[in-house]
Amino acid sequence: MRAVIQRIKRASVRVEGQIVGKADQGLLVLIAVTQTDTEKDMQYLVDKTIGLRIFEDEEGKMNRSVQDIGGEILVVSQFTLYGDVRKGRRPSFTKSAPPEMADQLYLDYVQKLMDAGLSVEKGIFGADMEVELVNDGPVTILLDSEKIF
């Protein structure tokens, strides 16, 4: 699984003009699932998301997690994170998981964050979404359960 995690002041996701998810100070997480992902990959990203210390403490150092600050999380599925453009100019998405598998791991990821006591909202899997955000910093972190970055 892959995630792009952005520290935000606020973010929202719209489907057909209607806001379906939003978050204030906290994280926007764009997440993708590949064909070989398992529960273990999903749990790795959950643990990293919860524990990622990218919020400032009293001394201005990035030393607090989203949980520490009582922040909110907006999670949006984005299969294009597995787009491969090494050959040609059109991305190949052959590594992306089939929709049923990807949706289940996406929902499990969201549920695990909620089970940890976090305020979490989400987009609609597979929908054409418009995402707006005010990135704080900006701070953007890439995560991959295969630890390639």
PDB file of C-alpha atoms in Angstrom:
ATOM      1  CA  MET A   1       0.000   0.000   0.000  1.00  0.00           C
ATOM      2  CA  ARG A   2       1.056   3.553  -0.626  1.00  0.00           C
ATOM      3  CA  ALA A   3       0.054   6.801   0.989  1.00  0.00           C
ATOM      4  CA  VAL A   4       0.732  10.454   0.449  1.00  0.00           C
ATOM      5  CA  ILE A   5       0.230  12.166   3.792  1.00  0.00           C
ATOM      6  CA  GLN A   6      -0.164  15.917   3.921  1.00  0.00           C
ATOM      7  CA  ARG A   7      -0.299  18.034   7.051  1.00  0.00           C
ATOM      8  CA  ILE A   8      -3.314  20.288   6.591  1.00  0.00           C
ATOM      9  CA  LYS A   9      -5.058  23.277   8.038  1.00  0.00           C
ATOM     10  CA  ARG A  10      -8.214  22.021   6.308  1.00  0.00           C
ATOM     11  CA  ALA A  11      -9.314  19.750   3.466  1.00  0.00           C
ATOM     12  CA  SER A  12     -12.506  18.539   1.862  1.00  0.00           C
ATOM     13  CA  VAL A  13     -13.623  16.141  -0.823  1.00  0.00           C
ATOM     14  CA  ARG A  14     -16.653  16.663  -3.060  1.00  0.00           C
ATOM     15  CA  VAL A  15     -18.595  14.239  -5.205  1.00  0.00           C
ATOM     16  CA  GLU A  16     -21.103  15.699  -7.681  1.00  0.00           C
ATOM     17  CA  GLY A  17     -20.756  19.093  -5.988  1.00  0.00           C
ATOM     18  CA  GLN A  18     -21.540  17.827  -2.481  1.00  0.00           C
ATOM     19  CA  ILE A  19     -18.999  17.654   0.340  1.00  0.00           C
ATOM     20  CA  VAL A  20     -18.762  13.998   1.391  1.00  0.00           C
ATOM     21  CA  GLY A  21     -15.790  14.326   3.752  1.00  0.00           C
ATOM     22  CA  LYS A  22     -13.763  17.035   5.436  1.00  0.00           C
ATOM     23  CA  ALA A  23     -11.128  17.614   8.073  1.00  0.00           C
ATOM     24  CA  ASP A  24      -9.688  20.585   9.865  1.00  0.00           C
ATOM     25  CA  GLN A  25      -6.200  20.662  11.384  1.00  0.00           C
ATOM     26  CA  GLY A  26      -4.695  17.238  10.850  1.00  0.00           C
ATOM     27  CA  LEU A  27      -3.963  15.037   7.852  1.00  0.00           C
ATOM     28  CA  LEU A  28      -5.116  14.444   4.314  1.00  0.00           C
ATOM     29  CA  VAL A  29      -4.213  10.879   3.339  1.00  0.00           C
ATOM     30  CA  LEU A  30      -4.286   9.804  -0.297  1.00  0.00           C
ATOM     31  CA  ILE A  31      -4.087   6.012  -0.317  1.00  0.00           C
ATOM     32  CA  ALA A  32      -3.646   3.271  -2.919  1.00  0.00           C
ATOM     33  CA  VAL A  33      -3.645  -0.521  -2.826  1.00  0.00           C
ATOM     34  CA  THR A  34      -1.601  -2.869  -5.005  1.00  0.00           C
ATOM     35  CA  GLN A  35      -2.418  -6.463  -5.997  1.00  0.00           C
ATOM     36  CA  THR A  36      -0.108  -8.041  -3.419  1.00  0.00           C
ATOM     37  CA  ASP A  37      -1.225  -6.040  -0.374  1.00  0.00           C
ATOM     38  CA  THR A  38      -2.471  -7.799   2.727  1.00  0.00           C
ATOM     39  CA  GLU A  39      -3.766  -6.928   6.170  1.00  0.00           C
ATOM     40  CA  LYS A  40      -0.131  -6.608   7.239  1.00  0.00           C
ATOM     41  CA  ASP A  41       0.515  -3.856   4.674  1.00  0.00           C
ATOM     42  CA  MET A  42      -2.621  -2.027   5.775  1.00  0.00           C
ATOM     43  CA  GLN A  43      -1.642  -2.257   9.457  1.00  0.00           C
ATOM     44  CA  TYR A  44       1.829  -0.897   8.663  1.00  0.00           C
ATOM     45  CA  LEU A  45       0.274   2.215   7.119  1.00  0.00           C
ATOM     46  CA  VAL A  46      -2.186   2.577   9.998  1.00  0.00           C
ATOM     47  CA  ASP A  47       0.639   2.494  12.546  1.00  0.00           C
ATOM     48  CA  LYS A  48       2.737   4.962  10.554  1.00  0.00           C
ATOM     49  CA  THR A  49      -0.203   7.322  10.041  1.00  0.00           C
ATOM     50  CA  ILE A  50      -1.122   7.367  13.723  1.00  0.00           C
ATOM     51  CA  GLY A  51       2.442   7.724  14.971  1.00  0.00           C
ATOM     52  CA  LEU A  52       3.917  10.047  12.338  1.00  0.00           C
ATOM     53  CA  ARG A  53       5.383  12.997  14.259  1.00  0.00           C
ATOM     54  CA  ILE A  54       4.944  15.898  11.842  1.00  0.00           C
ATOM     55  CA  PHE A  55       3.217  18.444  14.082  1.00  0.00           C
ATOM     56  CA  GLU A  56       5.193  21.006  16.018  1.00  0.00           C
ATOM     57  CA  ASP A  57       5.673  20.985  19.783  1.00  0.00           C
ATOM     58  CA  GLU A  58       6.177  24.046  22.017  1.00  0.00           C
ATOM     59  CA  GLU A  59       9.735  24.427  20.728  1.00  0.00           C
ATOM     60  CA  GLY A  60       8.697  24.395  17.071  1.00  0.00           C
ATOM     61  CA  LYS A  61      10.072  20.892  16.418  1.00  0.00           C
ATOM     62  CA  MET A  62       8.081  18.282  14.544  1.00  0.00           C
ATOM     63  CA  ASN A  63       7.537  16.063  17.534  1.00  0.00           C
ATOM     64  CA  ARG A  64       3.780  15.437  17.774  1.00  0.00           C
ATOM     65  CA  SER A  65       1.480  13.035  15.977  1.00  0.00           C
ATOM     66  CA  VAL A  66      -2.046  13.649  14.715  1.00  0.00           C
ATOM     67  CA  GLN A  67      -3.226  11.710  17.754  1.00  0.00           C
ATOM     68  CA  ASP A  68      -1.170  13.926  20.098  1.00  0.00           C
ATOM     69  CA  ILE A  69      -2.784  17.107  18.773  1.00  0.00           C
ATOM     70  CA  GLY A  70      -6.332  15.694  18.564  1.00  0.00           C
ATOM     71  CA  GLY A  71      -6.255  16.304  14.802  1.00  0.00           C
ATOM     72  CA  GLU A  72      -8.656  15.131  12.155  1.00  0.00           C
ATOM     73  CA  ILE A  73      -7.980  12.896   9.150  1.00  0.00           C
ATOM     74  CA  LEU A  74      -9.500  12.891   5.679  1.00  0.00           C
ATOM     75  CA  VAL A  75      -8.761   9.694   3.713  1.00  0.00           C
ATOM     76  CA  VAL A  76      -9.187   9.604  -0.067  1.00  0.00           C
ATOM     77  CA  SER A  77      -8.588   6.567  -2.275  1.00  0.00           C
ATOM     78  CA  GLN A  78      -6.260   7.289  -5.197  1.00  0.00           C
ATOM     79  CA  PHE A  79      -5.266   4.273  -7.280  1.00  0.00           C
ATOM     80  CA  THR A  80      -3.083   6.515  -9.467  1.00  0.00           C
ATOM     81  CA  LEU A  81      -0.373   6.369  -6.783  1.00  0.00           C
ATOM     82  CA  TYR A  82       0.569   3.082  -8.472  1.00  0.00           C
ATOM     83  CA  GLY A  83       0.790   4.682 -11.919  1.00  0.00           C
ATOM     84  CA  ASP A  84       3.964   3.495 -13.647  1.00  0.00           C
ATOM     85  CA  VAL A  85       5.400   5.932 -16.203  1.00  0.00           C
ATOM     86  CA  ARG A  86       8.808   4.367 -16.713  1.00  0.00           C
ATOM     87  CA  LYS A  87       7.838   3.353 -20.257  1.00  0.00           C
ATOM     88  CA  GLY A  88       6.174   5.853 -22.530  1.00  0.00           C
ATOM     89  CA  ARG A  89       4.049   8.770 -21.427  1.00  0.00           C
ATOM     90  CA  ARG A  90       0.765   7.150 -20.486  1.00  0.00           C
ATOM     91  CA  PRO A  91       0.692   5.709 -16.956  1.00  0.00           C
ATOM     92  CA  SER A  92       0.166   1.983 -16.553  1.00  0.00           C
ATOM     93  CA  PHE A  93      -1.937   0.944 -13.589  1.00  0.00           C
ATOM     94  CA  THR A  94      -1.346  -2.814 -13.816  1.00  0.00           C
ATOM     95  CA  LYS A  95      -0.034  -2.929 -10.224  1.00  0.00           C
ATOM     96  CA  SER A  96      -3.221  -1.409  -8.799  1.00  0.00           C
ATOM     97  CA  ALA A  97      -5.433  -3.849  -6.932  1.00  0.00           C
ATOM     98  CA  PRO A  98      -8.819  -4.872  -8.341  1.00  0.00           C
ATOM     99  CA  PRO A  99     -11.564  -2.539  -7.068  1.00  0.00           C
ATOM    100  CA  GLU A 100     -13.153  -5.032  -4.631  1.00  0.00           C
ATOM    101  CA  MET A 101      -9.831  -5.766  -2.927  1.00  0.00           C
ATOM    102  CA  ALA A 102      -8.723  -2.129  -2.892  1.00  0.00           C
ATOM    103  CA  ASP A 103     -12.034  -0.913  -1.474  1.00  0.00           C
ATOM    104  CA  GLN A 104     -11.922  -3.454   1.357  1.00  0.00           C
ATOM    105  CA  LEU A 105      -8.374  -2.557   2.446  1.00  0.00           C
ATOM    106  CA  TYR A 106      -9.228   1.151   2.120  1.00  0.00           C
ATOM    107  CA  LEU A 107     -12.268   0.705   4.388  1.00  0.00           C
ATOM    108  CA  ASP A 108     -10.257  -1.423   6.829  1.00  0.00           C
ATOM    109  CA  TYR A 109      -7.594   1.318   6.986  1.00  0.00           C
ATOM    110  CA  VAL A 110     -10.240   3.955   7.774  1.00  0.00           C
ATOM    111  CA  GLN A 111     -11.845   1.718  10.407  1.00  0.00           C
ATOM    112  CA  LYS A 112      -8.523   1.029  12.151  1.00  0.00           C
ATOM    113  CA  LEU A 113      -7.856   4.773  12.386  1.00  0.00           C
ATOM    114  CA  MET A 114     -11.314   5.262  13.883  1.00  0.00           C
ATOM    115  CA  ASP A 115     -10.759   2.352  16.283  1.00  0.00           C
ATOM    116  CA  ALA A 116      -7.679   4.248  17.530  1.00  0.00           C
ATOM    117  CA  GLY A 117      -9.984   7.085  18.573  1.00  0.00           C
ATOM    118  CA  LEU A 118      -9.218   9.438  15.686  1.00  0.00           C
ATOM    119  CA  SER A 119     -11.766  11.646  13.942  1.00  0.00           C
ATOM    120  CA  VAL A 120     -11.784  10.308  10.371  1.00  0.00           C
ATOM    121  CA  GLU A 121     -13.814  11.135   7.290  1.00  0.00           C
ATOM    122  CA  LYS A 122     -13.383   9.746   3.788  1.00  0.00           C
ATOM    123  CA  GLY A 123     -14.110  10.147   0.149  1.00  0.00           C
ATOM    124  CA  ILE A 124     -16.203   7.725  -1.889  1.00  0.00           C
ATOM    125  CA  PHE A 125     -14.177   4.858  -3.333  1.00  0.00           C
ATOM    126  CA  GLY A 126     -14.170   4.862  -7.129  1.00  0.00           C
ATOM    127  CA  ALA A 127     -16.035   8.163  -7.443  1.00  0.00           C
ATOM    128  CA  ASP A 128     -14.869  11.152  -9.455  1.00  0.00           C
ATOM    129  CA  MET A 129     -13.767  13.374  -6.573  1.00  0.00           C
ATOM    130  CA  GLU A 130     -12.648  16.966  -6.182  1.00  0.00           C
ATOM    131  CA  VAL A 131     -10.185  17.398  -3.325  1.00  0.00           C
ATOM    132  CA  GLU A 132      -9.412  20.811  -1.855  1.00  0.00           C
ATOM    133  CA  LEU A 133      -6.796  21.413   0.788  1.00  0.00           C
ATOM    134  CA  VAL A 134      -4.747  24.003   2.549  1.00  0.00           C
ATOM    135  CA  ASN A 135      -1.416  22.294   3.137  1.00  0.00           C
ATOM    136  CA  ASP A 136       0.231  23.333   6.397  1.00  0.00           C
ATOM    137  CA  GLY A 137       3.933  23.959   5.991  1.00  0.00           C
ATOM    138  CA  PRO A 138       3.777  22.503   3.395  1.00  0.00           C
ATOM    139  CA  VAL A 139       4.516  19.093   4.860  1.00  0.00           C
ATOM    140  CA  THR A 140       4.072  16.072   2.594  1.00  0.00           C
ATOM    141  CA  ILE A 141       5.288  12.561   3.471  1.00  0.00           C
ATOM    142  CA  LEU A 142       5.356   9.472   1.240  1.00  0.00           C
ATOM    143  CA  LEU A 143       4.745   6.032   2.743  1.00  0.00           C
ATOM    144  CA  ASP A 144       4.983   2.620   1.129  1.00  0.00           C
ATOM    145  CA  SER A 145       4.347  -0.652   2.966  1.00  0.00           C
ATOM    146  CA  GLU A 146       7.146  -2.275   0.927  1.00  0.00           C
ATOM    147  CA  LYS A 147       9.436   0.418   2.384  1.00  0.00           C
ATOM    148  CA  ILE A 148      10.801   1.480  -1.001  1.00  0.00           C
ATOM    149  CA  PHE A 149      10.779   5.074   0.217  1.00  0.00           C
TER     150      PHE A 149
END
